[in-house]
Amino acid sequence: MEKLALYGGEKAKKTPYPKGKRFGEEELKELKEAIEQNTLFYWYGNKVKTLTEKFRAMYKVNYCTATSSGTSAIHTALGALGVTSGDEVITTPLTDMGTVIGIICQNAIPVFADIDPYSYNITAETIEKCITDKTRAVIVVHLAGRCADMDSIVKLCKKHNLKLIEDCAQAYLAKYKGKLAGTFGDAGCFSLNDFKQISAGDGGLVIMNDEEVYKNALKFADKNYNRLATTVDEMRAVHFIGPNYRMNELTGAVGIAQLGKVEAICKRRNEIGEKLNNALKDIPCILPPLTDKEDYCTYWFYLFRVDTKKINTDMDTFVNALKAEGGSFAKGYITEPIYSYPLFKELTGYYNSHVPFNLPEYGKKISYPKGLCPVAEDICANTVKMGINEFLTDTDVDELIECIRKVSEYFMEEK
Ligand SMILES: *Cc1c(COP(=O)(O)O)cnc(C)c1O
């Protein structure tokens, strides 16, 4: 038995992580052009318009609107689709807060459906169990670039007349049965924050096919000013509140350059993820994510489950042993489902109040107890998140596999 690095042995990851450069001449060129426009306002300049046009064409949809973040992209989609006070919106508890902030800001109520243990995504079955007469919309998250089972989800939403939003913040260019994630529902939302496949520092994109949804989204993200109007009076004839979620030209400029790189980035991440799937499926205590052959997974990170019945140690020790081998490993994507956050325990959407949970429009009592989504809780506790990126060489990937093989064999053997 090889001695674990945790107990003083040699590390399995011997080469240091490569330091790739995400930004360069392409971004500088676009930024220079943006500055030379002498305006950084999206409606006067060309960068945000070019970015949304390129993204729209890449996704072969009718419309795209830019926003200031992934969170604001989702809020914009909800606002544009008319989700409002007293509505319930079904989503996953294994996600970023950005998925649910917009729901609560619209004074709607997040309802959490459980996830599938092999895809880590919500399913038509788990969503259906949560549908009530208050349900207005579903936000599907394609976690870590792995698509949810969209055929059955689309069918379910049609049947119950629910709006469908896809949170693609982690899923650039991911495909379900050959079709791009983000093109299945009423709106697809993307993030350009610094940790996603591509980054413009911060930023967001919403894609959709319906003209009215587009017009609503364009207005919603811009204080509900109607930029498409022909007169200023008409432009300022504001009917509803809208935040200022505008993207500026500098962000748009970086976004254009990053969009030129997204295909290669996703291709490399896909290769790495598939290689890991293949290698890890033969280790008895490791359950890699299951992906369908027809799907294309763009692995924002790599999440694998540990069959804890097959190891003779606890998850914390297992993960610490992995970390000691020199790889980027952590327990869970998040360590608990988001409904365990104090906001959901205390039902405090807004500081100093219980809005929206106590609104008369809602008129129901909701709570988010432990045990609400048992699979999600189990996944948080018994999975390992492995950081991957497009700069990893084949040697890096082999060494990371070796970290997992070595630690797994050690803790399976002793039993
Ligand atoms: C990152 C992320 C968001 C939020 O995006 P921001 O740009 O950080 O606001 C929303 N949903 C998911 C699944 C994310 O990973």
Coordinates of C-alpha atoms and ligand atoms in Angstrom, one line a residue:
M1 CA 0.0 0.0 0.0
E2 CA 1.4 3.4 -1.0
K3 CA 1.7 5.8 1.9
L4 CA -0.7 8.6 1.7
A5 CA 0.7 12.2 1.5
L6 CA -1.7 12.9 4.5
Y7 CA 0.5 10.5 6.5
G8 CA 3.8 11.7 5.2
G9 CA 4.0 9.9 1.9
E10 CA 4.9 11.3 -1.5
K11 CA 2.3 13.4 -3.3
A12 CA 0.6 11.8 -6.3
K13 CA 0.2 15.2 -8.0
K14 CA 3.9 16.0 -8.7
T15 CA 3.7 18.7 -11.3
P16 CA 2.3 22.1 -10.3
Y17 CA -1.0 23.3 -11.7
P18 CA -0.4 25.2 -15.0
K19 CA -0.9 29.0 -14.8
G20 CA -2.9 29.7 -18.0
K21 CA -3.6 33.2 -19.3
R22 CA -7.3 33.8 -19.8
F23 CA -7.0 37.4 -21.1
G24 CA -4.6 38.9 -23.6
E25 CA -4.3 40.8 -26.8
E26 CA -7.8 40.0 -28.0
E27 CA -9.4 41.6 -24.9
L28 CA -7.1 44.6 -25.1
K29 CA -8.0 45.2 -28.8
E30 CA -11.7 45.2 -28.0
L31 CA -11.2 47.4 -24.9
K32 CA -9.2 49.9 -26.9
E33 CA -11.9 50.1 -29.5
A34 CA -14.5 50.6 -26.7
I35 CA -12.6 53.5 -25.2
E36 CA -12.1 55.1 -28.6
Q37 CA -15.9 55.1 -29.2
N38 CA -16.0 57.9 -26.6
T39 CA -19.0 56.4 -25.0
L40 CA -19.3 53.4 -22.6
F41 CA -23.1 53.3 -22.7
Y42 CA -24.5 50.2 -24.2
W43 CA -27.2 51.8 -26.3
Y44 CA -24.8 54.3 -27.9
G45 CA -21.8 52.1 -28.4
N46 CA -21.3 48.9 -30.4
K47 CA -19.6 46.4 -28.0
V48 CA -22.6 45.2 -26.0
K49 CA -24.7 45.1 -29.2
T50 CA -22.0 43.0 -30.9
L51 CA -21.7 40.7 -28.0
T52 CA -25.4 40.0 -27.8
E53 CA -25.6 39.6 -31.6
K54 CA -22.7 37.1 -31.6
F55 CA -24.2 35.2 -28.7
R56 CA -27.6 35.2 -30.3
A57 CA -26.1 33.8 -33.5
M58 CA -24.1 31.2 -31.6
Y59 CA -27.2 29.9 -29.9
K60 CA -29.4 30.3 -33.0
V61 CA -32.1 32.1 -31.1
N62 CA -34.1 35.2 -32.0
Y63 CA -33.0 37.5 -29.2
C64 CA -30.3 38.2 -26.6
T65 CA -30.1 40.8 -23.8
A66 CA -27.0 41.7 -21.8
T67 CA -27.1 42.3 -18.1
S68 CA -24.7 43.1 -15.3
S69 CA -24.4 39.5 -13.8
G70 CA -25.8 36.0 -14.0
T71 CA -27.9 36.8 -11.0
S72 CA -29.4 39.8 -12.7
A73 CA -29.9 37.8 -15.9
I74 CA -32.1 35.4 -14.0
H75 CA -33.9 38.2 -12.2
T76 CA -34.5 39.9 -15.6
A77 CA -35.9 36.6 -17.1
L78 CA -38.3 36.3 -14.2
G79 CA -39.4 39.9 -14.5
A80 CA -39.8 39.7 -18.2
L81 CA -41.9 36.6 -17.8
G82 CA -44.2 38.2 -15.3
V83 CA -43.3 36.2 -12.2
T84 CA -44.6 38.2 -9.3
S85 CA -45.8 38.4 -5.7
G86 CA -47.3 35.2 -4.4
D87 CA -46.0 33.0 -7.2
E88 CA -44.0 29.9 -6.4
V89 CA -40.9 29.1 -8.5
I90 CA -39.5 25.6 -8.4
T91 CA -35.7 25.2 -8.6
T92 CA -32.8 23.1 -7.2
P93 CA -31.2 23.4 -3.8
L94 CA -27.8 22.5 -5.2
T95 CA -26.9 25.8 -6.8
D96 CA -25.6 29.3 -6.3
M97 CA -27.6 31.9 -4.4
G98 CA -27.8 33.8 -7.8
T99 CA -30.5 31.3 -8.9
V100 CA -32.9 32.3 -6.1
I101 CA -32.2 35.9 -5.5
G102 CA -34.3 37.0 -8.4
I103 CA -37.2 34.9 -7.3
I104 CA -37.2 36.5 -3.8
C105 CA -36.7 40.0 -5.3
Q106 CA -39.9 39.5 -7.3
N107 CA -41.5 38.7 -4.0
A108 CA -42.1 35.1 -5.2
I109 CA -41.4 32.0 -3.2
P110 CA -38.6 29.6 -4.0
V111 CA -39.7 25.9 -3.8
F112 CA -36.9 23.3 -3.8
A113 CA -37.2 20.1 -5.8
D114 CA -34.9 17.2 -5.1
I115 CA -32.1 16.2 -7.5
D116 CA -31.1 13.1 -9.3
P117 CA -28.0 11.4 -7.7
Y118 CA -26.2 10.8 -11.0
S119 CA -26.8 14.1 -12.8
Y120 CA -27.1 16.4 -9.7
N121 CA -30.0 18.1 -11.4
I122 CA -33.7 18.4 -10.7
T123 CA -36.0 16.1 -12.8
A124 CA -39.5 16.2 -14.1
E125 CA -40.5 13.7 -11.4
T126 CA -39.1 15.8 -8.5
I127 CA -40.4 19.0 -10.0
E128 CA -43.9 17.5 -10.4
K129 CA -44.1 16.7 -6.7
C130 CA -43.7 20.4 -6.0
I131 CA -46.3 21.8 -8.3
T132 CA -49.2 23.6 -6.6
D133 CA -51.8 26.1 -7.9
K134 CA -49.3 28.8 -7.0
T135 CA -46.5 27.5 -9.2
R136 CA -45.7 29.9 -12.0
A137 CA -42.2 29.0 -13.2
V138 CA -39.4 26.5 -13.0
I139 CA -35.7 27.4 -13.0
V140 CA -33.6 24.5 -14.1
V141 CA -29.8 24.7 -13.4
H142 CA -27.5 22.7 -15.6
L143 CA -25.0 22.0 -12.8
A144 CA -21.3 22.0 -13.6
G145 CA -22.1 22.0 -17.3
R146 CA -24.1 18.8 -17.2
C147 CA -27.6 19.1 -18.7
A148 CA -30.8 18.3 -16.9
D149 CA -33.2 15.9 -18.6
M150 CA -34.9 18.5 -20.7
D151 CA -37.4 16.4 -22.8
S152 CA -39.4 15.4 -19.8
I153 CA -39.0 18.8 -18.1
V154 CA -40.2 20.8 -21.1
K155 CA -43.2 18.4 -21.4
L156 CA -44.1 18.8 -17.8
C157 CA -43.9 22.6 -18.0
K158 CA -46.1 22.7 -21.1
K159 CA -48.6 20.4 -19.4
H160 CA -48.9 22.7 -16.4
N161 CA -48.5 26.0 -18.3
L162 CA -45.3 26.9 -16.4
K163 CA -42.6 29.3 -17.5
L164 CA -39.3 27.6 -17.9
I165 CA -36.0 29.4 -17.3
E166 CA -32.6 27.7 -17.8
D167 CA -29.8 28.8 -15.5
C168 CA -26.8 28.1 -17.7
A169 CA -24.3 30.0 -15.6
Q170 CA -22.2 26.9 -15.4
A171 CA -23.1 25.4 -18.7
Y172 CA -21.7 27.3 -21.7
L173 CA -22.2 25.3 -24.9
A174 CA -23.5 22.3 -23.0
K175 CA -25.8 20.1 -25.1
Y176 CA -28.7 17.9 -24.4
K177 CA -29.4 15.4 -27.2
G178 CA -27.4 17.6 -29.5
K179 CA -29.4 20.8 -28.6
L180 CA -27.8 23.7 -26.7
A181 CA -28.7 24.2 -23.1
G182 CA -30.5 27.5 -22.8
T183 CA -32.6 27.0 -25.9
F184 CA -35.3 24.7 -24.4
G185 CA -37.4 27.1 -22.2
D186 CA -38.7 30.6 -22.3
A187 CA -35.3 32.1 -21.4
G188 CA -31.7 30.9 -21.0
C189 CA -29.4 32.8 -18.5
F190 CA -25.6 33.0 -18.5
S191 CA -23.0 34.5 -16.2
L192 CA -19.8 36.2 -17.1
N193 CA -18.4 36.4 -13.6
D194 CA -14.7 35.7 -13.2
F195 CA -15.1 32.0 -12.2
K196 CA -17.2 30.7 -15.1
Q197 CA -15.9 29.1 -18.3
I198 CA -15.5 32.6 -19.7
S199 CA -15.3 35.9 -17.8
A200 CA -15.8 39.6 -18.3
G201 CA -15.2 40.3 -14.7
D202 CA -19.0 40.3 -14.1
G203 CA -21.8 40.3 -16.6
G204 CA -24.8 38.2 -17.8
L205 CA -26.7 37.3 -20.9
V206 CA -30.3 36.3 -21.4
I207 CA -31.4 34.5 -24.6
M208 CA -35.0 33.9 -25.8
N209 CA -37.1 33.4 -28.9
D210 CA -40.2 35.4 -28.0
E211 CA -40.3 39.0 -29.1
E212 CA -42.5 40.2 -26.2
V213 CA -40.2 38.5 -23.6
Y214 CA -37.2 40.1 -25.3
K215 CA -38.8 43.6 -25.2
N216 CA -39.8 43.1 -21.5
A217 CA -36.3 41.9 -20.7
L218 CA -34.6 44.8 -22.5
K219 CA -36.7 47.2 -20.5
F220 CA -36.5 45.4 -17.2
A221 CA -32.7 45.5 -17.1
D222 CA -32.7 49.2 -17.9
K223 CA -35.0 50.8 -15.3
N224 CA -37.9 49.8 -17.6
Y225 CA -36.9 52.5 -20.0
N226 CA -38.1 51.6 -23.5
R227 CA -35.0 52.0 -25.6
L228 CA -36.8 50.8 -28.7
A229 CA -39.2 53.8 -28.5
T230 CA -38.9 56.6 -31.1
T231 CA -39.4 59.5 -28.7
V232 CA -37.9 60.4 -25.4
D233 CA -41.3 60.8 -23.8
E234 CA -42.3 57.3 -25.0
M235 CA -38.9 55.9 -23.8
R236 CA -39.6 57.3 -20.3
A237 CA -43.2 56.1 -20.1
V238 CA -42.4 53.7 -17.4
H239 CA -45.1 51.3 -16.4
F240 CA -43.3 49.0 -13.9
I241 CA -40.1 49.1 -11.8
G242 CA -37.0 47.7 -13.3
P243 CA -33.5 47.7 -11.7
N244 CA -30.5 49.1 -13.5
Y245 CA -28.8 45.8 -14.6
R246 CA -27.2 47.3 -17.7
M247 CA -23.9 46.0 -19.1
N248 CA -21.4 48.6 -20.0
E249 CA -19.2 48.7 -23.1
L250 CA -16.0 47.7 -21.3
T251 CA -17.7 44.5 -20.1
G252 CA -19.2 44.0 -23.6
A253 CA -15.7 44.4 -25.2
V254 CA -14.1 41.8 -22.9
G255 CA -17.2 39.6 -23.5
I256 CA -16.7 39.6 -27.3
A257 CA -13.1 38.5 -27.0
Q258 CA -14.0 35.8 -24.5
L259 CA -16.7 34.5 -26.7
G260 CA -14.1 33.9 -29.3
K261 CA -12.4 31.4 -27.0
V262 CA -15.5 29.7 -25.5
E263 CA -15.6 26.8 -27.9
A264 CA -12.0 25.7 -27.4
I265 CA -12.4 26.2 -23.6
C266 CA -15.5 24.0 -23.5
K267 CA -14.0 21.4 -25.8
R268 CA -11.0 21.0 -23.5
R269 CA -13.1 20.8 -20.4
N270 CA -15.3 18.2 -22.1
E271 CA -12.2 16.1 -22.9
I272 CA -10.9 16.3 -19.4
G273 CA -14.3 15.4 -17.9
E274 CA -14.8 12.4 -20.1
K275 CA -11.3 11.2 -19.4
L276 CA -12.1 11.4 -15.7
N277 CA -15.4 9.6 -16.1
N278 CA -13.7 6.8 -17.9
A279 CA -10.9 6.4 -15.4
L280 CA -12.9 6.7 -12.3
K281 CA -15.7 4.3 -13.1
D282 CA -13.4 1.4 -12.4
I283 CA -12.7 2.5 -8.8
P284 CA -15.3 0.6 -6.7
C285 CA -15.9 3.4 -4.1
I286 CA -16.2 6.2 -6.7
L287 CA -19.4 7.0 -8.5
P288 CA -18.6 9.4 -11.4
P289 CA -21.4 11.6 -12.8
L290 CA -23.4 9.7 -15.4
T291 CA -23.6 11.4 -18.8
D292 CA -25.5 10.4 -21.8
K293 CA -23.6 9.7 -25.0
E294 CA -25.9 12.1 -26.9
D295 CA -25.1 14.9 -24.5
Y296 CA -22.1 17.3 -24.4
C297 CA -21.0 18.2 -20.9
T298 CA -18.7 21.2 -20.5
Y299 CA -17.6 20.5 -16.9
W300 CA -17.3 23.8 -15.0
F301 CA -16.0 21.7 -12.2
Y302 CA -16.0 17.9 -11.7
L303 CA -18.2 16.4 -9.0
F304 CA -18.0 12.8 -8.1
R305 CA -19.8 10.8 -5.4
V306 CA -18.1 8.5 -2.9
D307 CA -19.8 5.3 -2.0
T308 CA -19.2 5.7 1.8
K309 CA -20.2 2.1 2.5
K310 CA -17.1 1.0 0.6
I311 CA -14.6 3.1 2.5
N312 CA -13.5 2.8 6.1
T313 CA -13.1 6.4 6.9
D314 CA -15.3 9.5 7.0
M315 CA -15.7 12.0 4.2
D316 CA -13.6 14.7 5.8
T317 CA -10.6 12.4 6.2
F318 CA -11.1 11.1 2.6
V319 CA -11.2 14.7 1.2
N320 CA -8.3 15.8 3.4
A321 CA -6.3 12.9 2.1
L322 CA -7.1 13.9 -1.5
K323 CA -6.1 17.5 -0.8
A324 CA -2.8 16.3 0.7
E325 CA -2.0 14.5 -2.5
G326 CA -1.7 18.0 -4.1
G327 CA -4.9 18.3 -6.1
S328 CA -7.7 20.9 -6.0
F329 CA -10.4 18.9 -4.0
A330 CA -13.2 20.0 -1.7
K331 CA -16.1 18.3 0.0
G332 CA -19.3 18.9 -2.0
Y333 CA -20.1 21.7 -4.5
I334 CA -21.7 23.4 -1.5
T335 CA -21.5 21.7 1.9
E336 CA -25.3 21.9 2.5
P337 CA -28.3 22.6 0.2
I338 CA -29.0 26.3 -0.1
Y339 CA -32.2 26.0 2.0
S340 CA -30.0 25.4 5.0
Y341 CA -28.9 29.1 4.8
P342 CA -30.2 31.3 7.6
L343 CA -32.5 33.2 5.2
F344 CA -34.6 30.1 4.6
K345 CA -34.5 29.1 8.3
E346 CA -35.6 32.5 9.4
L347 CA -37.7 33.3 6.4
T348 CA -36.1 36.7 6.0
G349 CA -36.0 37.6 2.3
Y350 CA -35.6 41.3 3.0
Y351 CA -33.5 42.7 5.8
N352 CA -35.7 43.6 8.8
S353 CA -38.8 41.8 7.5
H354 CA -40.3 38.4 6.6
V355 CA -41.2 39.5 3.1
P356 CA -41.9 37.8 0.7
F357 CA -42.7 34.7 2.8
N358 CA -45.4 36.5 4.9
L359 CA -47.1 38.3 2.0
P360 CA -50.9 38.1 1.9
E361 CA -50.7 37.5 -1.9
Y362 CA -49.0 34.2 -1.0
G363 CA -51.2 33.4 1.9
K364 CA -49.5 30.1 2.7
K365 CA -46.9 28.9 5.1
I366 CA -43.7 27.6 3.8
S367 CA -40.7 26.1 5.7
Y368 CA -37.5 24.6 4.6
P369 CA -36.7 21.9 7.2
K370 CA -33.7 19.6 7.1
G371 CA -34.7 16.5 5.1
L372 CA -36.6 18.5 2.5
C373 CA -34.5 17.2 -0.3
P374 CA -32.7 14.0 1.0
V375 CA -30.8 13.3 -2.2
A376 CA -29.4 16.8 -2.4
E377 CA -28.4 16.6 1.3
D378 CA -26.7 13.3 0.6
I379 CA -24.9 14.7 -2.5
C380 CA -23.6 17.7 -0.5
A381 CA -22.2 15.4 2.2
N382 CA -20.8 12.6 0.1
T383 CA -19.4 14.2 -3.1
V384 CA -16.0 15.6 -3.9
K385 CA -15.7 18.7 -6.0
M386 CA -12.6 18.7 -8.1
G387 CA -11.4 21.9 -9.7
I388 CA -10.6 21.6 -13.3
N389 CA -9.8 24.1 -16.1
E390 CA -8.9 24.2 -19.7
F391 CA -5.2 24.7 -19.0
L392 CA -4.7 21.2 -17.4
T393 CA -2.4 19.0 -19.4
D394 CA -2.9 15.3 -19.9
T395 CA -0.2 14.8 -17.3
D396 CA -2.1 16.9 -14.8
V397 CA -5.3 14.9 -15.4
D398 CA -3.4 11.6 -15.1
E399 CA -1.9 12.8 -11.8
L400 CA -5.3 13.8 -10.5
I401 CA -6.7 10.4 -11.4
E402 CA -3.8 8.9 -9.5
C403 CA -4.6 11.0 -6.4
I404 CA -8.1 9.6 -6.4
R405 CA -7.0 6.0 -7.1
K406 CA -4.4 6.1 -4.4
V407 CA -6.6 7.5 -1.7
S408 CA -9.5 5.2 -2.7
E409 CA -7.4 2.1 -2.6
Y410 CA -5.9 3.0 0.7
F411 CA -9.3 3.5 2.4
M412 CA -10.9 0.5 0.7
E413 CA -8.0 -1.8 1.6
E414 CA -7.9 -1.2 5.3
K415 CA -11.5 -2.2 5.7
Ligands
LIG1 C1 -22.5 31.8 -10.9 C2 -23.9 31.4 -10.9 C3 -25.0 32.3 -10.8 C4 -24.8 33.7 -10.6 O1 -24.0 34.4 -11.5 P1 -23.3 35.8 -11.1 O2 -22.8 36.3 -12.4 O3 -22.3 35.4 -10.1 O4 -24.4 36.7 -10.6 C5 -26.3 31.8 -10.9 N1 -26.5 30.4 -11.0 C6 -25.5 29.6 -11.0 C7 -25.8 28.1 -11.2 C8 -24.1 30.0 -10.9 O5 -23.2 29.1 -10.9

